[in-house]
Amino acid sequence: PGVAGDHDVWRVMIAAGLVMPVLLVVISMTVMPESPRWLVANGRHQEAEYILRRTHPAGEDVHAVVEGIRREMDAAAKGDPVSWKSMLCPSKDVAKMLLIGVGIAVAQQLN
C-alpha cells in the first residue's frame, strides 16, 4: 500500500538531477566573464583589460597584468612542447610525487 504515484518518484529525482546542473551552467555562463588569457591569446587585449578592470581592485594596473599574460604565453610558446615521453616517463621527482599521491589515494580507500 502506498500513495498513488509512488512508482513515479524516481522520475522526479532523475529530472532534478538533469535539470538543475543545466540551469546552473546556463546561469553561470551569463554571469562569468571571458578568460583574460583566452582574450589575449586571440589578440583581444582591450577586452582583456576591461574584464580585468571588473575583477581586480580599483587602481590596479591591469595593463601590466595583460602584458604579463602576453609574456608568459610567449615564453610558453618558446619552451619545450609537451610530449608523450615526458608524460609516460616522468622525472624522478615527478614520479615520487605521483607515487605518494597514488599511495595516499589507495590508503584512503583501504580505510
N, CA, C and O atoms as a printed pandas DataFrame, in Angstrom:
     atom_number atom_name residue_name chain_id  residue_number  x_coord  y_coord  z_coord
0              1         N          PRO        A               1    0.832   -1.183    0.000
1              2        CA          PRO        A               1    0.000    0.000    0.000
2              3         C          PRO        A               1    0.873    1.240    0.000
3              4         O          PRO        A               1    1.878    1.319    0.705
4              5         N          GLY        A               2    0.479    2.169   -0.777
5              6        CA          GLY        A               2    1.226    3.412   -0.853
6              7         C          GLY        A               2    0.382    4.487   -1.501
7              8         O          GLY        A               2   -0.734    4.240   -1.959
8              9         N          VAL        A               3    0.919    5.640   -1.529
9             10        CA          VAL        A               3    0.237    6.772   -2.131
10            11         C          VAL        A               3    0.259    6.603   -3.645
11            12         O          VAL        A               3    1.239    6.112   -4.206
12            13         N          ALA        A               4   -0.789    6.997   -4.280
13            14        CA          ALA        A               4   -0.852    6.892   -5.733
14            15         C          ALA        A               4    0.267    7.714   -6.348
15            16         O          ALA        A               4    0.483    8.858   -5.950
16            17         N          GLY        A               5    0.971    7.154   -7.301
17            18        CA          GLY        A               5    2.055    7.856   -7.977
18            19         C          GLY        A               5    3.410    7.615   -7.354
19            20         O          GLY        A               5    4.396    8.186   -7.820
20            21         N          ASP        A               6    3.507    6.788   -6.310
21            22        CA          ASP        A               6    4.803    6.490   -5.690
22            23         C          ASP        A               6    5.774    5.861   -6.681
23            24         O          ASP        A               6    6.987    6.035   -6.568
24            25         N          HIS        A               7    5.245    5.146   -7.634
25            26        CA          HIS        A               7    6.116    4.460   -8.584
26            27         C          HIS        A               7    6.777    5.426   -9.564
27            28         O          HIS        A               7    7.682    5.024  -10.296
28            29         N          ASP        A               8    6.354    6.672   -9.596
29            30        CA          ASP        A               8    6.942    7.661  -10.493
30            31         C          ASP        A               8    7.904    8.616   -9.777
31            32         O          ASP        A               8    8.417    9.546  -10.399
32            33         N          VAL        A               9    8.155    8.403   -8.495
33            34        CA          VAL        A               9    9.005    9.308   -7.727
34            35         C          VAL        A               9   10.427    9.325   -8.285
35            36         O          VAL        A               9   11.075   10.372   -8.271
36            37         N          TRP        A              10   10.916    8.213   -8.765
37            38        CA          TRP        A              10   12.273    8.156   -9.294
38            39         C          TRP        A              10   12.441    9.074  -10.503
39            40         O          TRP        A              10   13.532    9.585  -10.755
40            41         N          ARG        A              11   11.365    9.278  -11.243
41            42        CA          ARG        A              11   11.447   10.150  -12.414
42            43         C          ARG        A              11   11.686   11.604  -12.006
43            44         O          ARG        A              11   12.412   12.336  -12.679
44            45         N          VAL        A              12   11.075   12.006  -10.909
45            46        CA          VAL        A              12   11.283   13.362  -10.400
46            47         C          VAL        A              12   12.742   13.523   -9.968
47            48         O          VAL        A              12   13.357   14.555  -10.236
48            49         N          MET        A              13   13.291   12.519   -9.308
49            50        CA          MET        A              13   14.682   12.569   -8.870
50            51         C          MET        A              13   15.627   12.662  -10.070
51            52         O          MET        A              13   16.560   13.465  -10.057
52            53         N          ILE        A              14   15.400   11.860  -11.092
53            54        CA          ILE        A              14   16.232   11.895  -12.290
54            55         C          ILE        A              14   16.095   13.255  -12.986
55            56         O          ILE        A              14   17.095   13.831  -13.413
56            57         N          ALA        A              15   14.888   13.763  -13.102
57            58        CA          ALA        A              15   14.669   15.058  -13.753
58            59         C          ALA        A              15   15.389   16.170  -13.000
59            60         O          ALA        A              15   15.995   17.046  -13.617
60            61         N          ALA        A              16   15.326   16.141  -11.668
61            62        CA          ALA        A              16   16.015   17.165  -10.873
62            63         C          ALA        A              16   17.518   17.056  -11.074
63            64         O          ALA        A              16   18.212   18.070  -11.128
64            65         N          GLY        A              17   18.024   15.832  -11.185
65            66        CA          GLY        A              17   19.449   15.628  -11.411
66            67         C          GLY        A              17   19.899   16.066  -12.788
67            68         O          GLY        A              17   21.083   16.338  -12.989
68            69         N          LEU        A              18   19.000   16.141  -13.727
69            70        CA          LEU        A              18   19.346   16.587  -15.074
70            71         C          LEU        A              18   19.124   18.088  -15.257
71            72         O          LEU        A              18   19.936   18.768  -15.884
72            73         N          VAL        A              19   18.037   18.592  -14.715
73            74        CA          VAL        A              19   17.657   19.985  -14.948
74            75         C          VAL        A              19   18.510   20.953  -14.133
75            76         O          VAL        A              19   18.945   21.976  -14.662
76            77         N          MET        A              20   18.753   20.659  -12.880
77            78        CA          MET        A              20   19.480   21.583  -12.011
78            79         C          MET        A              20   20.898   21.883  -12.524
79            80         O          MET        A              20   21.272   23.054  -12.594
80            81         N          PRO        A              21   21.693   20.877  -12.882
81            82        CA          PRO        A              21   23.030   21.203  -13.407
82            83         C          PRO        A              21   22.978   22.038  -14.687
83            84         O          PRO        A              21   23.802   22.934  -14.873
84            85         N          VAL        A              22   22.032   21.756  -15.559
85            86        CA          VAL        A              22   21.914   22.540  -16.791
86            87         C          VAL        A              22   21.577   23.991  -16.453
87            88         O          VAL        A              22   22.154   24.911  -17.034
88            89         N          LEU        A              23   20.661   24.201  -15.532
89            90        CA          LEU        A              23   20.316   25.565  -15.129
90            91         C          LEU        A              23   21.518   26.294  -14.526
91            92         O          LEU        A              23   21.747   27.468  -14.818
92            93         N          LEU        A              24   22.281   25.595  -13.687
93            94        CA          LEU        A              24   23.456   26.224  -13.079
94            95         C          LEU        A              24   24.495   26.611  -14.136
95            96         O          LEU        A              24   25.103   27.677  -14.046
96            97         N          VAL        A              25   24.698   25.755  -15.131
97            98        CA          VAL        A              25   25.658   26.072  -16.189
98            99         C          VAL        A              25   25.177   27.263  -17.008
99           100         O          VAL        A              25   25.963   28.162  -17.308
100          101         N          VAL        A              26   23.921   27.283  -17.368
101          102        CA          VAL        A              26   23.387   28.390  -18.172
102          103         C          VAL        A              26   23.476   29.700  -17.393
103          104         O          VAL        A              26   23.867   30.724  -17.952
104          105         N          ILE        A              27   23.121   29.678  -16.126
105          106        CA          ILE        A              27   23.188   30.892  -15.304
106          107         C          ILE        A              27   24.634   31.353  -15.162
107          108         O          ILE        A              27   24.915   32.546  -15.277
108          109         N          SER        A              28   25.555   30.422  -14.912
109          110        CA          SER        A              28   26.954   30.820  -14.740
110          111         C          SER        A              28   27.553   31.349  -16.035
111          112         O          SER        A              28   28.430   32.212  -15.996
112          113         N          MET        A              29   27.101   30.851  -17.178
113          114        CA          MET        A              29   27.619   31.353  -18.453
114          115         C          MET        A              29   27.217   32.805  -18.689
115          116         O          MET        A              29   27.941   33.547  -19.353
116          117         N          THR        A              30   26.085   33.211  -18.158
117          118        CA          THR        A              30   25.646   34.592  -18.343
118          119         C          THR        A              30   26.348   35.540  -17.370
119          120         O          THR        A              30   26.430   36.739  -17.636
120          121         N          VAL        A              31   26.849   35.031  -16.260
121          122        CA          VAL        A              31   27.448   35.871  -15.235
122          123         C          VAL        A              31   28.980   35.907  -15.339
123          124         O          VAL        A              31   29.593   36.952  -15.119
124          125         N          MET        A              32   29.592   34.769  -15.673
125          126        CA          MET        A              32   31.057   34.687  -15.689
126          127         C          MET        A              32   31.636   35.384  -16.917
127          128         O          MET        A              32   31.126   35.221  -18.026
128          129         N          PRO        A              33   32.710   36.166  -16.716
129          130        CA          PRO        A              33   33.333   36.844  -17.856
130          131         C          PRO        A              33   34.217   35.885  -18.653
131          132         O          PRO        A              33   34.524   34.779  -18.207
132          133         N          GLU        A              34   34.617   36.340  -19.844
133          134        CA          GLU        A              34   35.562   35.580  -20.655
134          135         C          GLU        A              34   36.897   35.498  -19.905
135          136         O          GLU        A              34   37.175   36.309  -19.022
136          137         N          SER        A              35   37.701   34.524  -20.265
137          138        CA          SER        A              35   39.020   34.381  -19.675
138          139         C          SER        A              35   39.966   35.421  -20.278
139          140         O          SER        A              35   40.117   35.475  -21.499
140          141         N          PRO        A              36   40.604   36.249  -19.443
141          142        CA          PRO        A              36   41.551   37.216  -19.988
142          143         C          PRO        A              36   42.687   36.545  -20.760
143          144         O          PRO        A              36   43.162   37.097  -21.753
144          145         N          ARG        A              37   43.120   35.394  -20.333
145          146        CA          ARG        A              37   44.192   34.677  -21.026
146          147         C          ARG        A              37   43.741   34.294  -22.432
147          148         O          ARG        A              37   44.507   34.430  -23.387
148          149         N          TRP        A              38   42.516   33.820  -22.564
149          150        CA          TRP        A              38   41.991   33.451  -23.882
150          151         C          TRP        A              38   41.865   34.693  -24.761
151          152         O          TRP        A              38   42.185   34.655  -25.949
152          153         N          LEU        A              39   41.399   35.787  -24.176
153          154        CA          LEU        A              39   41.255   37.020  -24.938
154          155         C          LEU        A              39   42.608   37.524  -25.448
155          156         O          LEU        A              39   42.719   37.952  -26.596
156          157         N          VAL        A              40   43.632   37.472  -24.597
157          158        CA          VAL        A              40   44.970   37.899  -25.016
158          159         C          VAL        A              40   45.493   36.973  -26.109
159          160         O          VAL        A              40   46.096   37.436  -27.077
160          161         N          ALA        A              41   45.270   35.678  -25.964
161          162        CA          ALA        A              41   45.740   34.715  -26.971
162          163         C          ALA        A              41   45.098   34.963  -28.327
163          164         O          ALA        A              41   45.681   34.634  -29.360
164          165         N          ASN        A              42   43.910   35.537  -28.332
165          166        CA          ASN        A              42   43.209   35.815  -29.584
166          167         C          ASN        A              42   43.310   37.277  -30.000
167          168         O          ASN        A              42   42.540   37.742  -30.840
168          169         N          GLY        A              43   44.267   38.007  -29.408
169          170        CA          GLY        A              43   44.533   39.377  -29.821
170          171         C          GLY        A              43   43.506   40.395  -29.366
171          172         O          GLY        A              43   43.456   41.494  -29.919
172          173         N          ARG        A              44   42.698   40.073  -28.393
173          174        CA          ARG        A              44   41.653   40.986  -27.919
174          175         C          ARG        A              44   42.080   41.613  -26.584
175          176         O          ARG        A              44   41.454   41.399  -25.546
176          177         N          HIS        A              45   43.166   42.395  -26.649
177          178        CA          HIS        A              45   43.777   42.964  -25.439
178          179         C          HIS        A              45   42.860   43.953  -24.731
179          180         O          HIS        A              45   42.813   43.970  -23.501
180          181         N          GLN        A              46   42.129   44.777  -25.480
181          182        CA          GLN        A              46   41.239   45.765  -24.863
182          183         C          GLN        A              46   40.145   45.076  -24.047
183          184         O          GLN        A              46   39.829   45.505  -22.937
184          185         N          GLU        A              47   39.570   44.010  -24.601
185          186        CA          GLU        A              47   38.538   43.276  -23.863
186          187         C          GLU        A              47   39.119   42.625  -22.619
187          188         O          GLU        A              47   38.465   42.582  -21.577
188          189         N          ALA        A              48   40.353   42.114  -22.719
189          190        CA          ALA        A              48   41.009   41.505  -21.557
190          191         C          ALA        A              48   41.200   42.543  -20.457
191          192         O          ALA        A              48   40.959   42.263  -19.283
192          193         N          GLU        A              49   41.630   43.737  -20.839
193          194        CA          GLU        A              49   41.799   44.797  -19.842
194          195         C          GLU        A              49   40.468   45.174  -19.204
195          196         O          GLU        A              49   40.408   45.427  -18.001
196          197         N          TYR        A              50   39.396   45.213  -20.002
197          198        CA          TYR        A              50   38.071   45.532  -19.466
198          199         C          TYR        A              50   37.639   44.497  -18.424
199          200         O          TYR        A              50   37.152   44.852  -17.351
200          201         N          ILE        A              51   37.822   43.219  -18.749
201          202        CA          ILE        A              51   37.459   42.147  -17.814
202          203         C          ILE        A              51   38.294   42.254  -16.544
203          204         O          ILE        A              51   37.768   42.114  -15.440
204          205         N          LEU        A              52   39.590   42.502  -16.696
205          206        CA          LEU        A              52   40.462   42.602  -15.527
206          207         C          LEU        A              52   40.111   43.819  -14.668
207          208         O          LEU        A              52   40.230   43.763  -13.444
208          209         N          ARG        A              53   39.682   44.908  -15.293
209          210        CA          ARG        A              53   39.241   46.076  -14.508
210          211         C          ARG        A              53   38.024   45.735  -13.666
211          212         O          ARG        A              53   37.873   46.234  -12.551
212          213         N          ARG        A              54   37.149   44.878  -14.204
213          214        CA          ARG        A              54   35.943   44.482  -13.459
214          215         C          ARG        A              54   36.258   43.521  -12.322
215          216         O          ARG        A              54   35.548   43.504  -11.316
216          217         N          THR        A              55   37.311   42.723  -12.465
217          218        CA          THR        A              55   37.579   41.672  -11.477
218          219         C          THR        A              55   38.710   42.010  -10.512
219          220         O          THR        A              55   38.852   41.345   -9.485
220          221         N          HIS        A              56   39.523   43.029  -10.814
221          222        CA          HIS        A              56   40.629   43.408   -9.936
222          223         C          HIS        A              56   40.252   44.654   -9.131
223          224         O          HIS        A              56   39.338   45.388   -9.505
224          225         N          PRO        A              57   40.961   44.886   -8.027
225          226        CA          PRO        A              57   40.668   46.074   -7.218
226          227         C          PRO        A              57   40.893   47.359   -8.011
227          228         O          PRO        A              57   41.720   47.407   -8.921
228          229         N          ALA        A              58   40.150   48.385   -7.651
229          230        CA          ALA        A              58   40.269   49.678   -8.332
230          231         C          ALA        A              58   41.684   50.220   -8.152
231          232         O          ALA        A              58   42.267   50.126   -7.072
232          233         N          GLY        A              59   42.218   50.782   -9.221
233          234        CA          GLY        A              59   43.552   51.371   -9.159
234          235         C          GLY        A              59   44.675   50.420   -9.528
235          236         O          GLY        A              59   45.814   50.858   -9.690
236          237         N          GLU        A              60   44.395   49.154   -9.662
237          238        CA          GLU        A              60   45.439   48.199  -10.038
238          239         C          GLU        A              60   45.745   48.348  -11.528
239          240         O          GLU        A              60   44.843   48.556  -12.339
240          241         N          ASP        A              61   47.017   48.241  -11.872
241          242        CA          ASP        A              61   47.457   48.417  -13.252
242          243         C          ASP        A              61   47.153   47.141  -14.053
243          244         O          ASP        A              61   47.953   46.206  -14.078
244          245         N          VAL        A              62   45.994   47.124  -14.700
245          246        CA          VAL        A              62   45.585   45.929  -15.453
246          247         C          VAL        A              62   46.369   45.796  -16.756
247          248         O          VAL        A              62   46.492   44.696  -17.296
248          249         N          HIS        A              63   46.899   46.910  -17.264
249          250        CA          HIS        A              63   47.725   46.831  -18.470
250          251         C          HIS        A              63   48.962   45.977  -18.193
251          252         O          HIS        A              63   49.380   45.187  -19.040
252          253         N          ALA        A              64   49.542   46.138  -17.008
253          254        CA          ALA        A              64   50.706   45.333  -16.630
254          255         C          ALA        A              64   50.325   43.862  -16.512
255          256         O          ALA        A              64   51.122   42.989  -16.857
256          257         N          VAL        A              65   49.127   43.577  -16.035
257          258        CA          VAL        A              65   48.659   42.193  -15.930
258          259         C          VAL        A              65   48.525   41.588  -17.320
259          260         O          VAL        A              65   48.943   40.452  -17.546
260          261         N          VAL        A              66   47.945   42.337  -18.250
261          262        CA          VAL        A              66   47.788   41.850  -19.625
262          263         C          VAL        A              66   49.160   41.614  -20.256
263          264         O          VAL        A              66   49.364   40.611  -20.940
264          265         N          GLU        A              67   50.096   42.528  -20.030
265          266        CA          GLU        A              67   51.448   42.343  -20.569
266          267         C          GLU        A              67   52.125   41.122  -19.945
267          268         O          GLU        A              67   52.862   40.406  -20.623
268          269         N          GLY        A              68   51.876   40.886  -18.663
269          270        CA          GLY        A              68   52.423   39.693  -18.010
270          271         C          GLY        A              68   51.865   38.413  -18.619
271          272         O          GLY        A              68   52.587   37.439  -18.834
272          273         N          ILE        A              69   50.566   38.437  -18.892
273          274        CA          ILE        A              69   49.944   37.273  -19.535
274          275         C          ILE        A              69   50.556   37.053  -20.909
275          276         O          ILE        A              69   50.850   35.918  -21.285
276          277         N          ARG        A              70   50.749   38.134  -21.665
277          278        CA          ARG        A              70   51.330   38.020  -23.007
278          279         C          ARG        A              70   52.752   37.471  -22.949
279          280         O          ARG        A              70   53.127   36.615  -23.750
280          281         N          ARG        A              71   53.550   37.976  -21.982
281          282        CA          ARG        A              71   54.931   37.485  -21.842
282          283         C          ARG        A              71   54.961   36.005  -21.470
283          284         O          ARG        A              71   55.764   35.242  -22.006
284          285         N          GLU        A              72   54.074   35.597  -20.541
285          286        CA          GLU        A              72   54.011   34.181  -20.151
286          287         C          GLU        A              72   53.640   33.293  -21.336
287          288         O          GLU        A              72   54.188   32.204  -21.507
288          289         N          MET        A              73   52.709   33.771  -22.143
289          290        CA          MET        A              73   52.288   32.991  -23.306
290          291         C          MET        A              73   53.409   32.901  -24.336
291          292         O          MET        A              73   53.595   31.856  -24.961
292          293         N          ASP        A              74   54.157   33.991  -24.518
293          294        CA          ASP        A              74   55.294   33.961  -25.441
294          295         C          ASP        A              74   56.366   32.998  -24.945
295          296         O          ASP        A              74   56.928   32.230  -25.726
296          297         N          ALA        A              75   56.647   33.041  -23.642
297          298        CA          ALA        A              75   57.660   32.146  -23.078
298          299         C          ALA        A              75   57.218   30.684  -23.192
299          300         O          ALA        A              75   58.035   29.807  -23.471
300          301         N          ALA        A              76   55.935   30.426  -22.976
301          302        CA          ALA        A              76   55.431   29.050  -23.076
302          303         C          ALA        A              76   55.509   28.547  -24.514
303          304         O          ALA        A              76   55.762   27.367  -24.756
304          305         N          ALA        A              77   55.288   29.456  -25.467
305          306        CA          ALA        A              77   55.354   29.061  -26.878
306          307         C          ALA        A              77   56.783   28.724  -27.285
307          308         O          ALA        A              77   56.995   27.875  -28.151
308          309         N          LYS        A              78   57.765   29.380  -26.669
309          310        CA          LYS        A              78   59.170   29.131  -26.993
310          311         C          LYS        A              78   59.725   27.907  -26.268
311          312         O          LYS        A              78   60.755   27.365  -26.670
312          313         N          GLY        A              79   59.054   27.469  -25.209
313          314        CA          GLY        A              79   59.549   26.352  -24.406
314          315         C          GLY        A              79   59.380   25.018  -25.106
315          316         O          GLY        A              79   58.858   24.930  -26.217
316          317         N          ASP        A              80   59.838   23.981  -24.418
317          318        CA          ASP        A              80   59.720   22.633  -24.955
318          319         C          ASP        A              80   58.259   22.208  -24.991
319          320         O          ASP        A              80   57.538   22.384  -24.010
320          321         N          PRO        A              81   57.818   21.651  -26.112
321          322        CA          PRO        A              81   56.433   21.175  -26.168
322          323         C          PRO        A              81   56.271   19.913  -25.310
323          324         O          PRO        A              81   57.221   19.158  -25.101
324          325         N          VAL        A              82   55.068   19.710  -24.831
325          326        CA          VAL        A              82   54.776   18.525  -24.039
326          327         C          VAL        A              82   54.729   17.335  -24.983
327          328         O          VAL        A              82   54.079   17.375  -26.028
328          329         N          SER        A              83   55.425   16.286  -24.599
329          330        CA          SER        A              83   55.461   15.098  -25.448
330          331         C          SER        A              83   54.949   13.900  -24.659
331          332         O          SER        A              83   54.819   13.944  -23.436
332          333         N          TRP        A              84   54.662   12.822  -25.398
333          334        CA          TRP        A              84   54.230   11.593  -24.745
334          335         C          TRP        A              84   55.328   11.059  -23.839
335          336         O          TRP        A              84   55.048   10.518  -22.770
336          337         N          LYS        A              85   56.569   11.209  -24.261
337          338        CA          LYS        A              85   57.683   10.688  -23.464
338          339         C          LYS        A              85   57.735   11.369  -22.099
339          340         O          LYS        A              85   57.942   10.713  -21.078
340          341         N          SER        A              86   57.545   12.699  -22.086
341          342        CA          SER        A              86   57.611   13.415  -20.808
342          343         C          SER        A              86   56.457   13.039  -19.896
343          344         O          SER        A              86   56.575   13.120  -18.673
344          345         N          MET        A              87   55.337   12.628  -20.488
345          346        CA          MET        A              87   54.195   12.239  -19.648
346          347         C          MET        A              87   54.303   10.788  -19.190
347          348         O          MET        A              87   53.938   10.471  -18.058
348          349         N          LEU        A              88   54.800    9.905  -20.054
349          350        CA          LEU        A              88   54.866    8.488  -19.704
350          351         C          LEU        A              88   56.136    8.123  -18.937
351          352         O          LEU        A              88   56.158    7.129  -18.212
352          353         N          CYS        A              89   57.180    8.913  -19.091
353          354        CA          CYS        A              89   58.446    8.676  -18.385
354          355         C          CYS        A              89   58.824    9.935  -17.622
355          356         O          CYS        A              89   59.736   10.653  -18.033
356          357         N          PRO        A              90   58.136   10.216  -16.512
357          358        CA          PRO        A              90   58.394   11.470  -15.790
358          359         C          PRO        A              90   59.751   11.434  -15.090
359          360         O          PRO        A              90   60.359   10.376  -14.925
360          361         N          SER        A              91   60.205   12.612  -14.685
361          362        CA          SER        A              91   61.456   12.697  -13.939
362          363         C          SER        A              91   61.290   12.006  -12.593
363          364         O          SER        A              91   60.176   11.675  -12.186
364          365         N          LYS        A              92   62.409   11.792  -11.906
365          366        CA          LYS        A              92   62.359   11.098  -10.610
366          367         C          LYS        A              92   61.515   11.863   -9.595
367          368         O          LYS        A              92   60.782   11.259   -8.811
368          369         N          ASP        A              93   61.617   13.191   -9.611
369          370        CA          ASP        A              93   60.845   13.998   -8.663
370          371         C          ASP        A              93   59.343   13.867   -8.922
371          372         O          ASP        A              93   58.553   13.697   -7.994
372          373         N          VAL        A              94   58.964   13.950  -10.197
373          374        CA          VAL        A              94   57.546   13.839  -10.545
374          375         C          VAL        A              94   57.046   12.429  -10.243
375          376         O          VAL        A              94   55.935   12.265   -9.739
376          377         N          ALA        A              95   57.848   11.415  -10.544
377          378        CA          ALA        A              95   57.454   10.033  -10.261
378          379         C          ALA        A              95   57.252    9.832   -8.756
379          380         O          ALA        A              95   56.330    9.132   -8.337
380          381         N          LYS        A              96   58.118   10.447   -7.948
381          382        CA          LYS        A              96   57.990   10.338   -6.492
382          383         C          LYS        A              96   56.683   10.978   -6.016
383          384         O          LYS        A              96   55.964   10.404   -5.199
384          385         N          MET        A              97   56.381   12.185   -6.543
385          386        CA          MET        A              97   55.132   12.859   -6.168
386          387         C          MET        A              97   53.917   12.044   -6.600
387          388         O          MET        A              97   52.938   11.939   -5.861
388          389         N          LEU        A              98   53.983   11.475   -7.788
389          390        CA          LEU        A              98   52.890   10.651   -8.289
390          391         C          LEU        A              98   52.681    9.415   -7.418
391          392         O          LEU        A              98   51.549    9.054   -7.099
392          393         N          LEU        A              99   53.780    8.773   -7.038
393          394        CA          LEU        A              99   53.700    7.587   -6.182
394          395         C          LEU        A              99   53.099    7.931   -4.820
395          396         O          LEU        A              99   52.291    7.170   -4.288
396          397         N          ILE        A             100   53.486    9.057   -4.265
397          398        CA          ILE        A             100   52.919    9.486   -2.979
398          399         C          ILE        A             100   51.425    9.761   -3.118
399          400         O          ILE        A             100   50.634    9.346   -2.271
400          401         N          GLY        A             101   51.037   10.460   -4.187
401          402        CA          GLY        A             101   49.616   10.760   -4.396
402          403         C          GLY        A             101   48.779    9.516   -4.581
403          404         O          GLY        A             101   47.699    9.404   -4.002
404          405         N          VAL        A             102   49.260    8.578   -5.379
405          406        CA          VAL        A             102   48.524    7.321   -5.587
406          407         C          VAL        A             102   48.493    6.519   -4.293
407          408         O          VAL        A             102   47.475    5.909   -3.966
408          409         N          GLY        A             103   49.599    6.514   -3.554
409          410        CA          GLY        A             103   49.641    5.798   -2.278
410          411         C          GLY        A             103   48.619    6.348   -1.282
411          412         O          GLY        A             103   47.958    5.584   -0.578
412          413         N          ILE        A             104   48.495    7.661   -1.229
413          414        CA          ILE        A             104   47.507    8.278   -0.321
414          415         C          ILE        A             104   46.093    7.909   -0.754
415          416         O          ILE        A             104   45.242    7.613    0.086
416          417         N          ALA        A             105   45.837    7.925   -2.070
417          418        CA          ALA        A             105   44.503    7.576   -2.562
418          419         C          ALA        A             105   44.160    6.124   -2.235
419          420         O          ALA        A             105   43.029    5.830   -1.848
420          421         N          VAL        A             106   45.118    5.219   -2.387
421          422        CA          VAL        A             106   44.889    3.804   -2.065
422          423         C          VAL        A             106   44.662    3.644   -0.566
423          424         O          VAL        A             106   43.769    2.904   -0.152
424          425         N          ALA        A             107   45.461    4.330    0.250
425          426        CA          ALA        A             107   45.304    4.230    1.710
426          427         C          ALA        A             107   43.923    4.736    2.149
427          428         O          ALA        A             107   43.324    4.170    3.064
428          429         N          GLN        A             108   43.420    5.776    1.516
429          430        CA          GLN        A             108   42.082    6.277    1.859
430          431         C          GLN        A             108   41.016    5.256    1.520
431          432         O          GLN        A             108   40.047    5.104    2.264
432          433         N          GLN        A             109   41.176    4.566    0.426
433          434        CA          GLN        A             109   40.176    3.579    0.038
434          435         C          GLN        A             109   40.217    2.342    0.936
435          436         O          GLN        A             109   39.194    1.688    1.140
436          437         N          LEU        A             110   41.386    2.025    1.469
437          438        CA          LEU        A             110   41.512    0.852    2.331
438          439         C          LEU        A             110   40.929    1.101    3.712
439          440         O          LEU        A             110   40.530    0.153    4.389
440          441         N          ASN        A             111   40.873    2.336    4.136
441          442        CA          ASN        A             111   40.330    2.644    5.481
442          443         C          ASN        A             111   38.844    2.752    5.453
443          444         O          ASN        A             111   38.223    3.004    6.485
